[in-house]
Amino acid sequence: MELANIEKLLEKYFEAKTTIAEEKALQTYFSQDEVAPHLEDYKPMFDYFSVAKEEQFTRHVPLKPERKSIYKWISVAAAAVLILGVYFSQSPIGVQPDQPSYTEAELKTAEKALAMLSINLNRGVEKVEHLDNFNKGAVKVNHLDEFKTNTNRFLNKKQ
Amino acid sequence: MNQADFLHIVMPFKDKVFRLAKRLLVSNEEAEDATQEILLKLWSKKEQIENYANVEAFTMTMTKNFCLDRLKSKQANNLKLVHSNYKDESVSLQKQVEAKDSMSWMARIMEKLPEQQKMVLQLRDIEQYEFEEIGKMLNMKPTAIRVALSRARKAIREELIKKHNYGVS
């Protein structure tokens, strides 16, 4: 490209009014080994830009597929299994549960049996109360004693 | 989306991400860490990627934000003082000593620029994006980009002329 043209482009370049295409033209011009002496000062600038463009990111980035979350859930499941295992293996050895479970039917029969027991017990108590009458009888029998003394007295008089 | 699809989308611009990160963070290690971080972030969002209109611009914006955050954090400031990798071995090995020297000199000039000018210059003169694309990436208006770019280029020119006049770097 002509020198005059390059100078004009440079001027525009420093005002930031060049297009990408024009800037590429400048870069090509300055990438030559020989540039006009009075423009040599700008050469390092454009050289640097083209060199800097070549730099690459070389590090390998480990992109883990879903594994991470799977491991997390596996560990959660393992912990749950462990806790449940400990719980179930301990409960038979430990204290019996407070409330033994009976079925409704069992409870009803038990209730009936207890009710029968109490009715019969009451009936027994009533019968025992009749012993009172026996006591009364015993007291009356004691009056026979009186009868006996009177008869003895009577017999003594006769003799 | 599987790994191959993802790489197919990401491959064309992963180097650009790295170069922008390096422009801002300067240290090679830091830039590699940042790029890895950004790629992993993208990978974790891979299901949404297809919905983005422009994955590349989105990623560059992410890179910009990530790197500026790093620069703000103390940790990165400490690292910034340590680094000194101006030379890019893969390329400059073939170059002459003098060329290598001017390369590192240019890198140092660019390092002195304010972050916004660095980014604009990187995206325009190195990655050769259109103003419109840069506007999307940096959330800037075309006129603002033009001003920043012009300032950055002129700042470099000034430094280059200074070097010429004194002959010292």
Tab-separated table of C-alpha atoms in Angstrom:
chain	number	residue	atom	x	y	z
A	1	MET	CA	0.000	0.000	0.000
A	2	GLU	CA	1.161	3.527	-0.686
A	3	LEU	CA	2.955	5.375	2.020
A	4	ALA	CA	0.637	8.376	1.844
A	5	ASN	CA	-2.306	6.123	2.288
A	6	ILE	CA	-0.731	4.435	5.296
A	7	GLU	CA	-0.043	7.811	6.870
A	8	LYS	CA	-3.635	8.799	6.411
A	9	LEU	CA	-4.836	5.556	7.895
A	10	LEU	CA	-2.525	5.977	10.856
A	11	GLU	CA	-3.982	9.362	11.551
A	12	LYS	CA	-7.468	7.921	11.487
A	13	TYR	CA	-6.274	5.017	13.567
A	14	PHE	CA	-5.219	7.231	16.446
A	15	GLU	CA	-8.586	8.925	16.379
A	16	ALA	CA	-10.151	5.451	16.551
A	17	LYS	CA	-12.008	6.030	13.313
A	18	THR	CA	-10.616	3.181	11.274
A	19	THR	CA	-12.605	0.107	10.396
A	20	ILE	CA	-11.460	-3.434	11.105
A	21	ALA	CA	-10.432	-3.824	7.457
A	22	GLU	CA	-8.314	-0.672	7.574
A	23	GLU	CA	-6.687	-1.784	10.772
A	24	LYS	CA	-5.860	-5.099	9.179
A	25	ALA	CA	-4.237	-3.247	6.300
A	26	LEU	CA	-2.121	-1.300	8.759
A	27	GLN	CA	-1.114	-4.491	10.478
A	28	THR	CA	-0.084	-6.095	7.231
A	29	TYR	CA	1.977	-3.060	6.344
A	30	PHE	CA	3.802	-3.025	9.650
A	31	SER	CA	4.379	-6.754	9.592
A	32	GLN	CA	6.876	-6.235	6.755
A	33	ASP	CA	10.513	-6.167	7.704
A	34	GLU	CA	11.057	-2.826	6.011
A	35	VAL	CA	8.844	0.120	6.854
A	36	ALA	CA	9.358	3.801	6.145
A	37	PRO	CA	11.953	5.151	8.617
A	38	HIS	CA	9.667	7.787	10.077
A	39	LEU	CA	7.015	5.177	10.796
A	40	GLU	CA	9.371	2.709	12.393
A	41	ASP	CA	8.367	3.841	15.867
A	42	TYR	CA	4.916	2.337	15.341
A	43	LYS	CA	6.191	-1.028	14.264
A	44	PRO	CA	6.550	-2.514	17.776
A	45	MET	CA	2.941	-1.604	18.479
A	46	PHE	CA	1.496	-3.547	15.569
A	47	ASP	CA	4.031	-6.325	15.964
A	48	TYR	CA	2.963	-6.689	19.523
A	49	PHE	CA	-0.708	-6.866	18.585
A	50	SER	CA	-0.160	-9.648	16.099
A	51	VAL	CA	2.054	-11.572	18.515
A	52	ALA	CA	-0.389	-11.145	21.382
A	53	LYS	CA	-3.131	-12.565	19.198
A	54	GLU	CA	-1.288	-15.869	18.971
A	55	GLU	CA	-1.227	-16.597	22.648
A	56	GLN	CA	-3.266	-19.623	23.600
A	57	PHE	CA	-4.833	-21.137	26.624
A	58	THR	CA	-3.156	-24.494	26.964
A	59	ARG	CA	-4.263	-25.721	30.321
A	60	HIS	CA	-6.548	-28.700	30.324
A	61	VAL	CA	-9.771	-27.963	32.139
A	62	PRO	CA	-11.321	-31.032	33.716
A	63	LEU	CA	-14.980	-30.942	32.755
A	64	LYS	CA	-16.684	-33.475	34.931
A	65	PRO	CA	-19.888	-34.852	33.554
A	66	GLU	CA	-22.846	-35.344	35.900
A	67	ARG	CA	-20.787	-37.626	38.130
A	68	LYS	CA	-20.405	-35.045	40.833
A	69	SER	CA	-24.108	-34.973	41.683
A	70	ILE	CA	-24.445	-38.753	41.392
A	71	TYR	CA	-21.712	-39.252	43.961
A	72	LYS	CA	-23.438	-36.811	46.220
A	73	TRP	CA	-26.692	-38.758	46.119
A	74	ILE	CA	-24.904	-42.063	46.530
A	75	SER	CA	-23.308	-40.767	49.692
A	76	VAL	CA	-26.662	-39.526	50.954
A	77	ALA	CA	-28.217	-42.940	50.287
A	78	ALA	CA	-25.305	-44.698	51.979
A	79	ALA	CA	-25.678	-42.530	55.055
A	80	ALA	CA	-29.425	-43.225	55.179
A	81	VAL	CA	-28.879	-46.981	54.865
A	82	LEU	CA	-26.275	-46.858	57.614
A	83	ILE	CA	-28.550	-44.984	60.009
A	84	LEU	CA	-31.533	-47.230	59.309
A	85	GLY	CA	-29.325	-50.286	59.687
A	86	VAL	CA	-28.119	-49.157	63.072
A	87	TYR	CA	-31.669	-48.331	64.155
A	88	PHE	CA	-33.190	-51.652	63.127
A	89	SER	CA	-30.363	-53.775	64.419
A	90	GLN	CA	-30.554	-52.155	67.833
A	91	SER	CA	-34.274	-52.003	68.517
A	92	PRO	CA	-34.832	-55.783	69.344
A	93	ILE	CA	-31.913	-55.785	71.782
A	94	GLY	CA	-32.913	-52.601	73.494
A	95	VAL	CA	-35.895	-51.917	75.749
A	96	GLN	CA	-39.241	-53.308	74.612
A	97	PRO	CA	-41.469	-50.689	73.157
A	98	ASP	CA	-43.757	-48.996	75.718
A	99	GLN	CA	-47.029	-49.901	74.063
A	100	PRO	CA	-47.379	-53.480	72.964
A	101	SER	CA	-49.732	-53.597	70.094
A	102	TYR	CA	-52.946	-55.609	70.534
A	103	THR	CA	-55.679	-55.936	68.046
A	104	GLU	CA	-59.094	-54.508	68.671
A	105	ALA	CA	-60.584	-57.983	69.077
A	106	GLU	CA	-58.015	-58.957	71.681
A	107	LEU	CA	-58.763	-55.843	73.664
A	108	LYS	CA	-62.510	-56.586	73.592
A	109	THR	CA	-62.122	-60.138	74.816
A	110	ALA	CA	-59.875	-58.940	77.592
A	111	GLU	CA	-62.477	-56.387	78.587
A	112	LYS	CA	-65.223	-59.030	78.583
A	113	ALA	CA	-63.151	-61.389	80.701
A	114	LEU	CA	-62.425	-58.668	83.225
A	115	ALA	CA	-66.127	-57.682	83.359
A	116	MET	CA	-67.141	-61.302	83.995
A	117	LEU	CA	-64.564	-61.570	86.712
A	118	SER	CA	-65.892	-58.498	88.506
A	119	ILE	CA	-69.573	-59.607	88.224
A	120	ASN	CA	-68.816	-63.011	89.699
A	121	LEU	CA	-66.710	-61.444	92.406
A	122	ASN	CA	-69.646	-59.188	93.372
A	123	ARG	CA	-71.961	-62.176	93.424
A	124	GLY	CA	-69.568	-63.972	95.787
A	125	VAL	CA	-69.492	-60.945	98.041
A	126	GLU	CA	-73.325	-60.987	98.278
A	127	LYS	CA	-73.272	-64.609	99.354
A	128	VAL	CA	-70.707	-63.934	101.975
A	129	GLU	CA	-73.036	-61.324	103.390
A	130	HIS	CA	-75.499	-64.131	104.340
A	131	LEU	CA	-73.007	-65.111	107.041
A	132	ASP	CA	-74.499	-62.251	109.000
A	133	ASN	CA	-77.708	-64.286	109.347
A	134	PHE	CA	-75.688	-67.122	110.758
A	135	ASN	CA	-74.339	-64.777	113.410
A	136	LYS	CA	-77.902	-63.764	114.290
A	137	GLY	CA	-78.802	-67.403	114.558
A	138	ALA	CA	-75.877	-68.003	116.856
A	139	VAL	CA	-77.063	-65.206	119.159
A	140	LYS	CA	-80.544	-66.756	119.296
A	141	VAL	CA	-79.061	-70.120	120.108
A	142	ASN	CA	-77.383	-68.468	123.061
A	143	HIS	CA	-80.858	-67.912	124.532
A	144	LEU	CA	-81.085	-71.696	124.831
A	145	ASP	CA	-78.494	-71.317	127.563
A	146	GLU	CA	-81.006	-69.319	129.571
A	147	PHE	CA	-83.605	-72.012	128.966
A	148	LYS	CA	-81.120	-74.554	130.306
A	149	THR	CA	-80.476	-72.721	133.563
A	150	ASN	CA	-84.183	-72.269	134.117
A	151	THR	CA	-84.855	-75.970	133.605
A	152	ASN	CA	-82.008	-76.838	135.944
A	153	ARG	CA	-83.457	-74.540	138.589
A	154	PHE	CA	-86.895	-76.152	138.077
A	155	LEU	CA	-85.528	-79.624	138.418
A	156	ASN	CA	-83.630	-78.694	141.560
A	157	LYS	CA	-86.834	-77.403	143.164
A	158	LYS	CA	-88.623	-80.696	142.387
A	159	GLN	CA	-86.039	-82.812	144.225
B	1	MET	CA	-25.663	-30.904	26.091
B	2	ASN	CA	-22.669	-33.183	26.338
B	3	GLN	CA	-18.996	-32.406	26.656
B	4	ALA	CA	-18.328	-32.431	22.918
B	5	ASP	CA	-21.126	-29.944	22.196
B	6	PHE	CA	-19.898	-27.721	24.950
B	7	LEU	CA	-16.325	-27.740	23.703
B	8	HIS	CA	-17.586	-27.024	20.225
B	9	ILE	CA	-19.211	-23.830	21.492
B	10	VAL	CA	-16.421	-22.784	23.807
B	11	MET	CA	-13.332	-23.658	21.739
B	12	PRO	CA	-13.452	-20.710	19.339
B	13	PHE	CA	-13.182	-18.123	22.097
B	14	LYS	CA	-11.436	-19.777	25.000
B	15	ASP	CA	-8.118	-18.248	23.918
B	16	LYS	CA	-9.733	-14.831	23.775
B	17	VAL	CA	-10.966	-15.286	27.303
B	18	PHE	CA	-7.475	-16.216	28.386
B	19	ARG	CA	-5.870	-13.260	26.620
B	20	LEU	CA	-8.337	-10.773	28.087
B	21	ALA	CA	-7.774	-12.281	31.522
B	22	LYS	CA	-4.037	-12.027	31.066
B	23	ARG	CA	-4.299	-8.453	29.859
B	24	LEU	CA	-6.081	-7.520	33.056
B	25	LEU	CA	-4.406	-9.815	35.567
B	26	VAL	CA	-0.954	-9.743	33.875
B	27	SER	CA	0.239	-12.893	35.605
B	28	ASN	CA	0.109	-15.987	33.434
B	29	GLU	CA	-0.908	-18.225	36.329
B	30	GLU	CA	-3.654	-15.892	37.441
B	31	ALA	CA	-5.006	-15.679	33.917
B	32	GLU	CA	-5.017	-19.461	33.558
B	33	ASP	CA	-6.827	-19.838	36.862
B	34	ALA	CA	-9.363	-17.235	35.823
B	35	THR	CA	-9.966	-18.877	32.454
B	36	GLN	CA	-10.418	-22.269	34.052
B	37	GLU	CA	-12.829	-20.789	36.549
B	38	ILE	CA	-14.862	-19.135	33.813
B	39	LEU	CA	-14.992	-22.276	31.679
B	40	LEU	CA	-16.154	-24.302	34.659
B	41	LYS	CA	-18.808	-21.710	35.409
B	42	LEU	CA	-20.016	-21.954	31.840
B	43	TRP	CA	-19.987	-25.745	32.074
B	44	SER	CA	-22.146	-25.639	35.154
B	45	LYS	CA	-24.605	-23.419	33.285
B	46	LYS	CA	-24.462	-25.481	30.146
B	47	GLU	CA	-28.186	-26.093	30.063
B	48	GLN	CA	-28.868	-22.373	29.808
B	49	ILE	CA	-26.143	-21.655	27.302
B	50	GLU	CA	-28.362	-22.480	24.376
B	51	ASN	CA	-30.731	-19.720	25.409
B	52	TYR	CA	-28.111	-17.008	25.262
B	53	ALA	CA	-28.182	-15.034	22.074
B	54	ASN	CA	-24.453	-14.476	22.043
B	55	VAL	CA	-22.465	-16.868	24.188
B	56	GLU	CA	-19.163	-15.309	23.228
B	57	ALA	CA	-20.114	-11.775	24.270
B	58	PHE	CA	-21.685	-13.176	27.419
B	59	THR	CA	-18.488	-15.017	28.271
B	60	MET	CA	-16.304	-11.999	27.610
B	61	THR	CA	-18.478	-9.923	29.929
B	62	MET	CA	-18.151	-12.646	32.527
B	63	THR	CA	-14.392	-12.604	32.082
B	64	LYS	CA	-14.234	-8.867	32.459
B	65	ASN	CA	-16.289	-8.927	35.651
B	66	PHE	CA	-14.396	-11.856	37.074
B	67	CYS	CA	-10.992	-10.273	36.445
B	68	LEU	CA	-11.992	-6.872	37.792
B	69	ASP	CA	-13.244	-8.617	40.930
B	70	ARG	CA	-9.942	-10.416	41.229
B	71	LEU	CA	-8.068	-7.162	40.897
B	72	LYS	CA	-10.171	-5.626	43.614
B	73	SER	CA	-9.544	-8.448	46.036
B	74	LYS	CA	-6.451	-8.258	48.168
B	75	GLN	CA	-5.217	-11.642	47.102
B	76	ALA	CA	-4.851	-10.613	43.512
B	77	ASN	CA	-3.087	-7.406	44.458
B	78	ASN	CA	-0.435	-9.417	46.226
B	79	LEU	CA	0.044	-11.648	43.259
B	80	LYS	CA	0.243	-8.730	40.919
B	81	LEU	CA	3.441	-7.553	42.543
B	82	VAL	CA	5.143	-10.910	42.188
B	83	HIS	CA	4.679	-11.711	38.523
B	84	SER	CA	7.205	-10.784	35.847
B	85	ASN	CA	6.321	-12.807	32.814
B	86	TYR	CA	6.443	-10.290	30.028
B	87	LYS	CA	7.857	-12.638	27.478
B	88	ASP	CA	5.754	-15.117	25.665
B	89	GLU	CA	8.130	-17.978	25.029
B	90	SER	CA	6.184	-19.892	22.436
B	91	VAL	CA	6.241	-16.977	20.049
B	92	SER	CA	9.213	-14.860	20.914
B	93	LEU	CA	11.737	-17.680	20.874
B	94	GLN	CA	11.828	-17.405	17.121
B	95	LYS	CA	12.182	-13.673	17.204
B	96	GLN	CA	15.371	-11.762	17.476
B	97	VAL	CA	16.551	-10.432	20.770
B	98	GLU	CA	15.714	-6.921	19.754
B	99	ALA	CA	12.194	-7.817	18.750
B	100	LYS	CA	11.752	-9.657	22.011
B	101	ASP	CA	12.891	-6.581	23.820
B	102	SER	CA	10.384	-4.321	22.107
B	103	MET	CA	7.642	-6.878	22.785
B	104	SER	CA	8.214	-6.810	26.510
B	105	TRP	CA	8.421	-3.069	26.283
B	106	MET	CA	5.047	-2.863	24.620
B	107	ALA	CA	3.575	-5.179	27.214
B	108	ARG	CA	4.828	-2.907	29.933
B	109	ILE	CA	3.338	0.158	28.263
B	110	MET	CA	-0.015	-1.550	27.991
B	111	GLU	CA	0.150	-2.577	31.600
B	112	LYS	CA	0.265	1.057	32.628
B	113	LEU	CA	-3.004	1.887	30.898
B	114	PRO	CA	-6.211	2.190	32.920
B	115	GLU	CA	-8.259	-1.002	32.959
B	116	GLN	CA	-10.983	0.227	30.652
B	117	GLN	CA	-8.493	1.320	28.008
B	118	LYS	CA	-6.677	-1.985	28.363
B	119	MET	CA	-9.861	-3.893	27.710
B	120	VAL	CA	-10.943	-1.783	24.783
B	121	LEU	CA	-7.520	-1.999	23.172
B	122	GLN	CA	-7.333	-5.727	23.786
B	123	LEU	CA	-10.740	-6.380	22.287
B	124	ARG	CA	-10.236	-4.104	19.320
B	125	ASP	CA	-6.597	-4.233	18.275
B	126	ILE	CA	-5.826	-7.777	19.333
B	127	GLU	CA	-9.132	-9.620	19.050
B	128	GLN	CA	-10.483	-7.300	16.354
B	129	TYR	CA	-14.050	-7.151	17.503
B	130	GLU	CA	-16.443	-4.621	16.053
B	131	PHE	CA	-17.429	-1.659	18.224
B	132	GLU	CA	-20.913	-3.047	18.537
B	133	GLU	CA	-19.642	-6.311	19.992
B	134	ILE	CA	-17.280	-4.536	22.355
B	135	GLY	CA	-20.204	-2.404	23.460
B	136	LYS	CA	-22.142	-5.523	24.410
B	137	MET	CA	-19.200	-7.049	26.235
B	138	LEU	CA	-18.193	-4.009	28.239
B	139	ASN	CA	-21.607	-2.412	28.434
B	140	MET	CA	-20.351	0.784	26.825
B	141	LYS	CA	-21.663	3.099	24.155
B	142	PRO	CA	-19.789	3.179	20.815
B	143	THR	CA	-18.725	6.784	21.349
B	144	ALA	CA	-17.302	5.957	24.756
B	145	ILE	CA	-15.412	3.038	23.235
B	146	ARG	CA	-14.025	5.280	20.528
B	147	VAL	CA	-12.803	7.807	23.064
B	148	ALA	CA	-11.183	5.168	25.263
B	149	LEU	CA	-9.589	3.481	22.275
B	150	SER	CA	-8.215	6.709	20.882
B	151	ARG	CA	-6.769	7.616	24.259
B	152	ALA	CA	-5.173	4.201	24.667
B	153	ARG	CA	-3.609	4.282	21.217
B	154	LYS	CA	-2.315	7.800	21.693
B	155	ALA	CA	-0.875	6.908	25.084
B	156	ILE	CA	1.053	4.077	23.486
B	157	ARG	CA	2.237	6.334	20.690
B	158	GLU	CA	3.512	8.847	23.210
B	159	GLU	CA	5.477	6.206	25.035
B	160	LEU	CA	6.915	4.895	21.795
B	161	ILE	CA	8.022	8.360	20.725
B	162	LYS	CA	9.533	8.968	24.139
B	163	LYS	CA	11.522	5.812	23.792
B	164	HIS	CA	12.698	6.856	20.359
B	165	ASN	CA	13.840	10.275	21.569
B	166	TYR	CA	15.782	9.053	24.566
B	167	GLY	CA	16.756	5.691	23.214
B	168	VAL	CA	16.235	4.147	26.627
B	169	SER	CA	13.512	1.852	27.739
